[in-house]
PDB file of C-alpha atoms in Angstrom:
ATOM      1  CA  MET Z   1     -22.710   1.440 -14.718  1.00  0.00           C
ATOM      2  CA  ASN Z   2     -21.512   4.068 -17.199  1.00  0.00           C
ATOM      3  CA  GLN Z   3     -19.961   1.919 -19.944  1.00  0.00           C
ATOM      4  CA  THR Z   4     -17.778   4.754 -21.247  1.00  0.00           C
ATOM      5  CA  LEU Z   5     -16.223   5.255 -17.809  1.00  0.00           C
ATOM      6  CA  LEU Z   6     -15.833   1.512 -17.324  1.00  0.00           C
ATOM      7  CA  ASN Z   7     -13.986   1.236 -20.630  1.00  0.00           C
ATOM      8  CA  LEU Z   8     -11.662   4.076 -19.617  1.00  0.00           C
ATOM      9  CA  VAL Z   9     -10.963   2.324 -16.311  1.00  0.00           C
ATOM     10  CA  LEU Z  10     -10.340  -0.979 -18.089  1.00  0.00           C
ATOM     11  CA  ASP Z  11      -7.850   0.695 -20.430  1.00  0.00           C
ATOM     12  CA  TYR Z  12      -6.116   2.484 -17.561  1.00  0.00           C
ATOM     13  CA  VAL Z  13      -5.738  -0.697 -15.520  1.00  0.00           C
ATOM     14  CA  SER Z  14      -4.556  -2.678 -18.532  1.00  0.00           C
ATOM     15  CA  ASN Z  15      -1.914  -0.067 -19.370  1.00  0.00           C
ATOM     16  CA  ASN Z  16      -0.722   0.564 -15.824  1.00  0.00           C
ATOM     17  CA  ILE Z  17      -1.057  -2.605 -13.730  1.00  0.00           C
ATOM     18  CA  GLY Z  18       2.392  -3.648 -14.922  1.00  0.00           C
ATOM     19  CA  THR Z  19       3.848  -0.801 -12.857  1.00  0.00           C
ATOM     20  CA  PHE Z  20       2.653  -2.473  -9.674  1.00  0.00           C
ATOM     21  CA  HIS Z  21       4.232  -5.793 -10.620  1.00  0.00           C
ATOM     22  CA  LYS Z  22       7.526  -4.146 -11.594  1.00  0.00           C
ATOM     23  CA  LYS Z  23       7.719  -2.386  -8.239  1.00  0.00           C
ATOM     24  CA  ARG Z  24       7.013  -5.681  -6.453  1.00  0.00           C
ATOM     25  CA  ILE Z  25      10.070  -7.181  -8.130  1.00  0.00           C
ATOM     26  CA  GLN Z  26      12.155  -4.058  -7.474  1.00  0.00           C
ATOM     27  CA  SER Z  27      11.306  -4.288  -3.771  1.00  0.00           C
ATOM     28  CA  LEU Z  28      12.946  -7.737  -3.751  1.00  0.00           C
ATOM     29  CA  ASP Z  29      15.929  -6.718  -5.864  1.00  0.00           C
ATOM     30  CA  THR Z  30      16.884  -3.943  -3.431  1.00  0.00           C
ATOM     31  CA  LEU Z  31      16.564  -6.120  -0.325  1.00  0.00           C
ATOM     32  CA  LYS Z  32      19.718  -6.705   1.760  1.00  0.00           C
ATOM     33  CA  LEU Z  33      19.983  -9.630   4.179  1.00  0.00           C
ATOM     34  CA  ASP Z  34      21.855  -7.758   6.900  1.00  0.00           C
ATOM     35  CA  LYS Z  35      19.228  -5.006   6.972  1.00  0.00           C
ATOM     36  CA  VAL Z  36      16.229  -7.309   7.301  1.00  0.00           C
ATOM     37  CA  LEU Z  37      18.012  -9.449   9.899  1.00  0.00           C
ATOM     38  CA  ARG Z  38      18.641  -6.399  12.063  1.00  0.00           C
ATOM     39  CA  ARG Z  39      14.942  -5.475  11.938  1.00  0.00           C
ATOM     40  CA  LYS Z  40      13.602  -8.893  13.000  1.00  0.00           C
ATOM     41  CA  ASN Z  41      13.415 -10.606  16.379  1.00  0.00           C
ATOM     42  CA  PRO Z  42      15.939 -13.493  16.473  1.00  0.00           C
ATOM     43  CA  TYR Z  43      14.355 -14.901  19.638  1.00  0.00           C
ATOM     44  CA  LEU Z  44      11.128 -15.438  17.681  1.00  0.00           C
ATOM     45  CA  PHE Z  45      12.900 -17.674  15.174  1.00  0.00           C
ATOM     46  CA  LYS Z  46      14.115 -19.879  18.024  1.00  0.00           C
ATOM     47  CA  ALA Z  47      10.737 -19.855  19.768  1.00  0.00           C
ATOM     48  CA  LYS Z  48       9.035 -20.998  16.543  1.00  0.00           C
ATOM     49  CA  TYR Z  49      11.535 -23.866  16.268  1.00  0.00           C
ATOM     50  CA  GLN Z  50      12.899 -22.712  12.925  1.00  0.00           C
ATOM     51  CA  LEU Z  51      15.982 -24.862  12.485  1.00  0.00           C
ATOM     52  CA  THR Z  52      16.956 -24.319   8.846  1.00  0.00           C
ATOM     53  CA  SER Z  53      18.340 -21.333   7.004  1.00  0.00           C
ATOM     54  CA  GLU Z  54      15.544 -21.512   4.443  1.00  0.00           C
ATOM     55  CA  GLN Z  55      12.810 -21.391   7.108  1.00  0.00           C
ATOM     56  CA  ILE Z  56      14.279 -18.226   8.564  1.00  0.00           C
ATOM     57  CA  ILE Z  57      14.892 -16.636   5.172  1.00  0.00           C
ATOM     58  CA  ARG Z  58      11.339 -17.337   3.985  1.00  0.00           C
ATOM     59  CA  SER Z  59       9.860 -15.790   7.132  1.00  0.00           C
ATOM     60  CA  LEU Z  60      12.074 -12.705   6.671  1.00  0.00           C
ATOM     61  CA  ILE Z  61      11.246 -12.222   3.011  1.00  0.00           C
ATOM     62  CA  ASP Z  62       7.542 -13.004   3.396  1.00  0.00           C
ATOM     63  CA  ALA Z  63       7.232 -10.418   6.184  1.00  0.00           C
ATOM     64  CA  HIS Z  64       8.966  -7.840   3.976  1.00  0.00           C
ATOM     65  CA  ILE Z  65       6.722  -8.692   1.018  1.00  0.00           C
ATOM     66  CA  SER Z  66       3.535  -8.409   3.061  1.00  0.00           C
ATOM     67  CA  SER Z  67       4.472  -4.928   4.237  1.00  0.00           C
ATOM     68  CA  ALA Z  68       5.911  -3.691   0.937  1.00  0.00           C
ATOM     69  CA  GLU Z  69       3.092  -4.913  -1.285  1.00  0.00           C
ATOM     70  CA  GLU Z  70       0.430  -3.197   0.785  1.00  0.00           C
ATOM     71  CA  GLY Z  71       2.210   0.130   0.352  1.00  0.00           C
ATOM     72  CA  ILE Z  72       3.027  -0.376  -3.338  1.00  0.00           C
ATOM     73  CA  PHE Z  73      -0.509  -1.376  -4.253  1.00  0.00           C
ATOM     74  CA  GLY Z  74      -1.959   1.374  -2.076  1.00  0.00           C
ATOM     75  CA  ASP Z  75       0.007   3.953  -4.065  1.00  0.00           C
ATOM     76  CA  TRP Z  76      -1.183   2.355  -7.312  1.00  0.00           C
ATOM     77  CA  LEU Z  77      -4.830   2.455  -6.205  1.00  0.00           C
ATOM     78  CA  GLU Z  78      -4.429   6.112  -5.244  1.00  0.00           C
ATOM     79  CA  GLU Z  79      -3.369   6.918  -8.803  1.00  0.00           C
ATOM     80  CA  LEU Z  80      -6.302   4.916 -10.155  1.00  0.00           C
ATOM     81  CA  ALA Z  81      -8.723   6.835  -7.928  1.00  0.00           C
ATOM     82  CA  ILE Z  82      -7.325  10.162  -9.115  1.00  0.00           C
ATOM     83  CA  PHE Z  83      -7.631   9.021 -12.740  1.00  0.00           C
ATOM     84  CA  VAL Z  84     -11.263   7.964 -12.241  1.00  0.00           C
ATOM     85  CA  ASN Z  85     -12.165  11.259 -10.601  1.00  0.00           C
ATOM     86  CA  SER Z  86     -10.396  13.266 -13.305  1.00  0.00           C
ATOM     87  CA  GLN Z  87     -12.544  11.588 -15.961  1.00  0.00           C
ATOM     88  CA  VAL Z  88     -15.822  12.244 -14.127  1.00  0.00           C
ATOM     89  CA  TYR Z  89     -15.391  15.487 -12.188  1.00  0.00           C
ATOM     90  CA  GLY Z  90     -12.159  16.933 -13.560  1.00  0.00           C
ATOM     91  CA  GLY Z  91     -10.273  16.319 -10.336  1.00  0.00           C
ATOM     92  CA  LYS Z  92      -6.506  16.515 -10.081  1.00  0.00           C
ATOM     93  CA  LYS Z  93      -3.647  15.348  -7.929  1.00  0.00           C
ATOM     94  CA  SER Z  94      -3.287  17.980  -5.240  1.00  0.00           C
ATOM     95  CA  GLY Z  95      -0.133  19.975  -4.651  1.00  0.00           C
ATOM     96  CA  ILE Z  96      -1.148  20.710  -1.053  1.00  0.00           C
ATOM     97  CA  THR Z  97       0.742  18.885   1.691  1.00  0.00           C
ATOM     98  CA  GLY Z  98      -1.190  15.866   2.954  1.00  0.00           C
ATOM     99  CA  ILE Z  99      -3.884  16.104   0.270  1.00  0.00           C
ATOM    100  CA  ASP Z 100      -3.971  13.601  -2.593  1.00  0.00           C
ATOM    101  CA  LEU Z 101      -6.970  14.703  -4.646  1.00  0.00           C
ATOM    102  CA  GLU Z 102      -8.861  17.963  -5.198  1.00  0.00           C
ATOM    103  CA  PHE Z 103     -12.068  18.442  -7.133  1.00  0.00           C
ATOM    104  CA  ASP Z 104     -15.135  20.679  -7.286  1.00  0.00           C
ATOM    105  CA  LEU Z 105     -18.700  19.406  -7.207  1.00  0.00           C
ATOM    106  CA  ASP Z 106     -21.896  21.408  -6.627  1.00  0.00           C
ATOM    107  CA  GLN Z 107     -19.854  24.505  -5.692  1.00  0.00           C
ATOM    108  CA  ILE Z 108     -17.917  22.607  -3.028  1.00  0.00           C
ATOM    109  CA  ARG Z 109     -14.144  22.066  -3.080  1.00  0.00           C
ATOM    110  CA  TYR Z 110     -13.394  18.548  -1.872  1.00  0.00           C
ATOM    111  CA  LEU Z 111      -9.997  17.752  -0.386  1.00  0.00           C
ATOM    112  CA  VAL Z 112      -9.320  14.031  -0.299  1.00  0.00           C
ATOM    113  CA  SER Z 113      -6.641  12.106   1.571  1.00  0.00           C
ATOM    114  CA  ILE Z 114      -6.545   8.612   0.071  1.00  0.00           C
ATOM    115  CA  LYS Z 115      -5.551   5.539   2.085  1.00  0.00           C
ATOM    116  CA  SER Z 116      -5.642   1.836   1.255  1.00  0.00           C
ATOM    117  CA  GLY Z 117      -7.952   0.616   4.009  1.00  0.00           C
ATOM    118  CA  PRO Z 118      -9.807   1.897   7.068  1.00  0.00           C
ATOM    119  CA  ASN Z 119      -7.204   0.895   9.676  1.00  0.00           C
ATOM    120  CA  TRP Z 120      -4.373   2.879   8.168  1.00  0.00           C
ATOM    121  CA  GLY Z 121      -3.014   4.941  11.059  1.00  0.00           C
ATOM    122  CA  ASN Z 122      -2.590   5.484  14.772  1.00  0.00           C
ATOM    123  CA  SER Z 123      -3.981   8.442  16.697  1.00  0.00           C
ATOM    124  CA  SER Z 124      -1.012  10.711  15.968  1.00  0.00           C
ATOM    125  CA  GLN Z 125      -1.197   9.973  12.224  1.00  0.00           C
ATOM    126  CA  ILE Z 126      -4.922  10.702  12.215  1.00  0.00           C
ATOM    127  CA  LYS Z 127      -4.307  13.994  14.046  1.00  0.00           C
ATOM    128  CA  LYS Z 128      -1.684  14.865  11.429  1.00  0.00           C
ATOM    129  CA  MET Z 129      -4.248  14.272   8.668  1.00  0.00           C
ATOM    130  CA  GLU Z 130      -6.815  16.436  10.478  1.00  0.00           C
ATOM    131  CA  SER Z 131      -4.199  19.188  10.819  1.00  0.00           C
ATOM    132  CA  ASP Z 132      -3.363  18.931   7.105  1.00  0.00           C
ATOM    133  CA  PHE Z 133      -7.060  19.272   6.253  1.00  0.00           C
ATOM    134  CA  LYS Z 134      -7.400  22.418   8.373  1.00  0.00           C
ATOM    135  CA  THR Z 135      -4.229  23.988   6.991  1.00  0.00           C
ATOM    136  CA  ALA Z 136      -5.262  23.236   3.403  1.00  0.00           C
ATOM    137  CA  ALA Z 137      -8.742  24.702   3.888  1.00  0.00           C
ATOM    138  CA  LYS Z 138      -7.282  27.829   5.485  1.00  0.00           C
ATOM    139  CA  THR Z 139      -4.831  28.252   2.599  1.00  0.00           C
ATOM    140  CA  LEU Z 140      -7.566  27.901  -0.028  1.00  0.00           C
ATOM    141  CA  ARG Z 141      -9.863  30.359   1.754  1.00  0.00           C
ATOM    142  CA  THR Z 142      -7.095  32.952   1.863  1.00  0.00           C
ATOM    143  CA  SER Z 143      -7.542  33.500  -1.880  1.00  0.00           C
ATOM    144  CA  ASN Z 144     -11.292  32.817  -1.894  1.00  0.00           C
ATOM    145  CA  SER Z 145     -13.050  33.621   1.386  1.00  0.00           C
ATOM    146  CA  GLY Z 146     -16.384  32.339   0.136  1.00  0.00           C
ATOM    147  CA  LEU Z 147     -15.086  28.915  -0.854  1.00  0.00           C
ATOM    148  CA  ILE Z 148     -16.877  25.960   0.734  1.00  0.00           C
ATOM    149  CA  VAL Z 149     -14.326  23.267   1.575  1.00  0.00           C
ATOM    150  CA  LYS Z 150     -15.040  19.733   2.704  1.00  0.00           C
ATOM    151  CA  ALA Z 151     -12.447  17.169   3.810  1.00  0.00           C
ATOM    152  CA  ILE Z 152     -12.637  13.484   2.949  1.00  0.00           C
ATOM    153  CA  ASN Z 153     -10.553  10.553   4.154  1.00  0.00           C
ATOM    154  CA  GLY Z 154     -11.074   8.073   1.319  1.00  0.00           C
ATOM    155  CA  CYS Z 155     -10.233   4.391   1.857  1.00  0.00           C
ATOM    156  CA  CYS Z 156     -10.033   2.124  -1.187  1.00  0.00           C
ATOM    157  CA  TYR Z 157     -11.398  -0.920   0.604  1.00  0.00           C
ATOM    158  CA  GLY Z 158     -13.188  -1.859   3.813  1.00  0.00           C
ATOM    159  CA  ARG Z 159     -16.120  -0.399   5.732  1.00  0.00           C
ATOM    160  CA  ASP Z 160     -16.837   2.348   8.218  1.00  0.00           C
ATOM    161  CA  ASN Z 161     -20.533   2.683   8.932  1.00  0.00           C
ATOM    162  CA  LYS Z 162     -20.051   5.918  10.873  1.00  0.00           C
ATOM    163  CA  PRO Z 163     -18.467   8.111   8.194  1.00  0.00           C
ATOM    164  CA  ASP Z 164     -19.053  11.452   9.901  1.00  0.00           C
ATOM    165  CA  LYS Z 165     -15.920  12.139  11.964  1.00  0.00           C
ATOM    166  CA  GLY Z 166     -16.787  15.745  12.749  1.00  0.00           C
ATOM    167  CA  ASP Z 167     -14.162  17.693  10.834  1.00  0.00           C
ATOM    168  CA  TYR Z 168     -14.127  15.251   7.924  1.00  0.00           C
ATOM    169  CA  LEU Z 169     -15.940  12.313   6.341  1.00  0.00           C
ATOM    170  CA  LYS Z 170     -14.372   8.869   6.229  1.00  0.00           C
ATOM    171  CA  LEU Z 171     -15.624   7.052   3.134  1.00  0.00           C
ATOM    172  CA  CYS Z 172     -14.535   3.446   2.697  1.00  0.00           C
ATOM    173  CA  GLY Z 173     -14.904   0.836  -0.020  1.00  0.00           C
ATOM    174  CA  GLN Z 174     -18.096   1.253  -2.036  1.00  0.00           C
ATOM    175  CA  ARG Z 175     -18.843   4.654  -0.471  1.00  0.00           C
ATOM    176  CA  PHE Z 176     -15.438   5.990  -1.549  1.00  0.00           C
ATOM    177  CA  TRP Z 177     -15.512   4.752  -5.157  1.00  0.00           C
ATOM    178  CA  GLU Z 178     -19.085   5.977  -5.591  1.00  0.00           C
ATOM    179  CA  PHE Z 179     -18.146   9.379  -4.143  1.00  0.00           C
ATOM    180  CA  ILE Z 180     -15.275   9.961  -6.577  1.00  0.00           C
ATOM    181  CA  SER Z 181     -17.056   8.521  -9.642  1.00  0.00           C
ATOM    182  CA  GLY Z 182     -20.793   8.878  -9.153  1.00  0.00           C
ATOM    183  CA  GLU Z 183     -21.082   5.148  -9.927  1.00  0.00           C
ATOM    184  CA  GLU Z 184     -22.539   2.927  -7.206  1.00  0.00           C
ATOM    185  CA  GLU Z 185     -21.117  -0.333  -8.557  1.00  0.00           C
ATOM    186  CA  LEU Z 186     -17.646   0.787  -9.620  1.00  0.00           C
ATOM    187  CA  TYR Z 187     -16.077  -0.767  -6.512  1.00  0.00           C
ATOM    188  CA  SER Z 188     -17.085  -4.266  -7.700  1.00  0.00           C
ATOM    189  CA  GLU Z 189     -16.396  -3.631 -11.385  1.00  0.00           C
ATOM    190  CA  LEU Z 190     -12.750  -2.917 -10.573  1.00  0.00           C
ATOM    191  CA  ILE Z 191     -11.922  -6.435  -9.411  1.00  0.00           C
ATOM    192  CA  GLU Z 192     -11.960  -8.122 -12.828  1.00  0.00           C
ATOM    193  CA  PRO Z 193      -9.558  -5.847 -14.764  1.00  0.00           C
ATOM    194  CA  LEU Z 194      -7.033  -6.019 -11.911  1.00  0.00           C
ATOM    195  CA  GLY Z 195      -6.367  -9.621 -12.922  1.00  0.00           C
ATOM    196  CA  HIS Z 196      -5.146  -8.488 -16.356  1.00  0.00           C
ATOM    197  CA  THR Z 197      -1.844 -10.290 -17.136  1.00  0.00           C
ATOM    198  CA  ALA Z 198      -1.680 -11.292 -13.447  1.00  0.00           C
ATOM    199  CA  LYS Z 199      -0.502 -14.827 -14.243  1.00  0.00           C
ATOM    200  CA  THR Z 200       2.322 -13.666 -16.518  1.00  0.00           C
ATOM    201  CA  ASN Z 201       3.465 -10.995 -14.088  1.00  0.00           C
ATOM    202  CA  ASP Z 202       3.264 -13.334 -11.111  1.00  0.00           C
ATOM    203  CA  ASP Z 203       5.429 -15.917 -12.892  1.00  0.00           C
ATOM    204  CA  LEU Z 204       8.148 -13.268 -13.241  1.00  0.00           C
ATOM    205  CA  TYR Z 205       7.711 -12.321  -9.602  1.00  0.00           C
ATOM    206  CA  GLN Z 206       7.928 -15.922  -8.391  1.00  0.00           C
ATOM    207  CA  GLU Z 207      11.170 -16.323 -10.330  1.00  0.00           C
ATOM    208  CA  ALA Z 208      12.651 -13.258  -8.612  1.00  0.00           C
ATOM    209  CA  TYR Z 209      11.334 -14.512  -5.248  1.00  0.00           C
ATOM    210  CA  ALA Z 210      12.970 -17.938  -5.707  1.00  0.00           C
ATOM    211  CA  LYS Z 211      16.306 -16.340  -6.607  1.00  0.00           C
ATOM    212  CA  MET Z 212      16.165 -14.170  -3.488  1.00  0.00           C
ATOM    213  CA  ILE Z 213      15.366 -17.182  -1.278  1.00  0.00           C
ATOM    214  CA  ASN Z 214      18.324 -19.093  -2.722  1.00  0.00           C
ATOM    215  CA  LYS Z 215      20.707 -16.133  -2.509  1.00  0.00           C
ATOM    216  CA  PHE Z 216      19.864 -15.233   1.084  1.00  0.00           C
ATOM    217  CA  THR Z 217      19.876 -18.886   2.209  1.00  0.00           C
ATOM    218  CA  ILE Z 218      23.447 -19.247   0.948  1.00  0.00           C
ATOM    219  CA  GLU Z 219      24.499 -15.962   2.622  1.00  0.00           C
ATOM    220  CA  PHE Z 220      22.835 -16.917   5.899  1.00  0.00           C
ATOM    221  CA  GLY Z 221      24.478 -20.344   5.875  1.00  0.00           C
ATOM    222  CA  LYS Z 222      27.918 -18.816   5.407  1.00  0.00           C
ATOM    223  CA  ASP Z 223      27.492 -16.211   8.144  1.00  0.00           C
ATOM    224  CA  PHE Z 224      25.285 -17.859  10.767  1.00  0.00           C
ATOM    225  CA  CYS Z 225      25.653 -21.641  10.507  1.00  0.00           C
ATOM    226  CA  LYS Z 226      28.258 -23.840  12.196  1.00  0.00           C
ATOM    227  CA  ALA Z 227      30.459 -26.318  10.353  1.00  0.00           C
ATOM    228  CA  ASP Z 228      27.984 -29.126  11.083  1.00  0.00           C
ATOM    229  CA  GLY Z 229      25.126 -27.110   9.544  1.00  0.00           C
ATOM    230  CA  ALA Z 230      23.373 -26.094  12.772  1.00  0.00           C
ATOM    231  CA  ILE Z 231      22.358 -22.452  13.188  1.00  0.00           C
ATOM    232  CA  ASP Z 232      24.748 -20.501  15.397  1.00  0.00           C
ATOM    233  CA  TRP Z 233      22.113 -18.773  17.528  1.00  0.00           C
ATOM    234  CA  GLU Z 234      24.634 -16.963  19.693  1.00  0.00           C
ATOM    235  CA  LYS Z 235      26.260 -15.399  16.643  1.00  0.00           C
ATOM    236  CA  LEU Z 236      22.882 -14.462  15.186  1.00  0.00           C
ATOM    237  CA  VAL Z 237      21.688 -12.787  18.388  1.00  0.00           C
ATOM    238  CA  HIS Z 238      25.036 -10.997  18.734  1.00  0.00           C
ATOM    239  CA  PHE Z 239      24.717  -9.652  15.176  1.00  0.00           C
ATOM    240  CA  ASN Z 240      21.174  -8.468  15.812  1.00  0.00           C
ATOM    241  CA  SER Z 241      21.344  -7.129  19.354  1.00  0.00           C
ATOM    242  CA  ALA Z 242      24.861  -6.729  20.761  1.00  0.00           C
ATOM    243  CA  LYS Z 243      25.887  -3.221  21.810  1.00  0.00           C
TER     244      LYS Z 243
END
């Protein structure tokens, strides 16, 4: 492993991982109970025998967190990948629609669409990516007809042992990090620095999480519980689904 590159990555992660944690907290701070209640299935709460406000609120917030964190951290990893490539091959964040990273290597222009993991999209989303690749290559060749362009769907984690997808390569996990850095073991070296200040940042996050649980539990109790404390399921379903 190139120690100079590893040190640059360590510094980058140390200086920027706080951004991820701040956005995690912001995703909670902007949450509104009425909005998340309208997006969730009230029949499921009843079917799971959730009888307290806190049980329902935790399931709502935890579902939101699971979805939000994947997207927030995926965006953060994309920036890390671009940084790594810029240090090794002089790559840059692309200004072309649907393309995240551009760089030249061995007289080839690589266009990279970066995703978190291998199971990132449905068939229509994949077709949209393929269309973006074709449009980008056509645009680049307009100004340089001899340019060799190759498209890459890079996934920051996971595996795909059949990377050749015809019009593009799908490189996941170790294959992706090695492709953008030239370093075979970078994918495993990344795991340690990501824990930098994790405990301190998570303490702040857990405090924000607890406040949100308490706040929403009180709101839910006022709006959807009867005088005896039981959940008013009819009122909840009406709020969620009535025409």
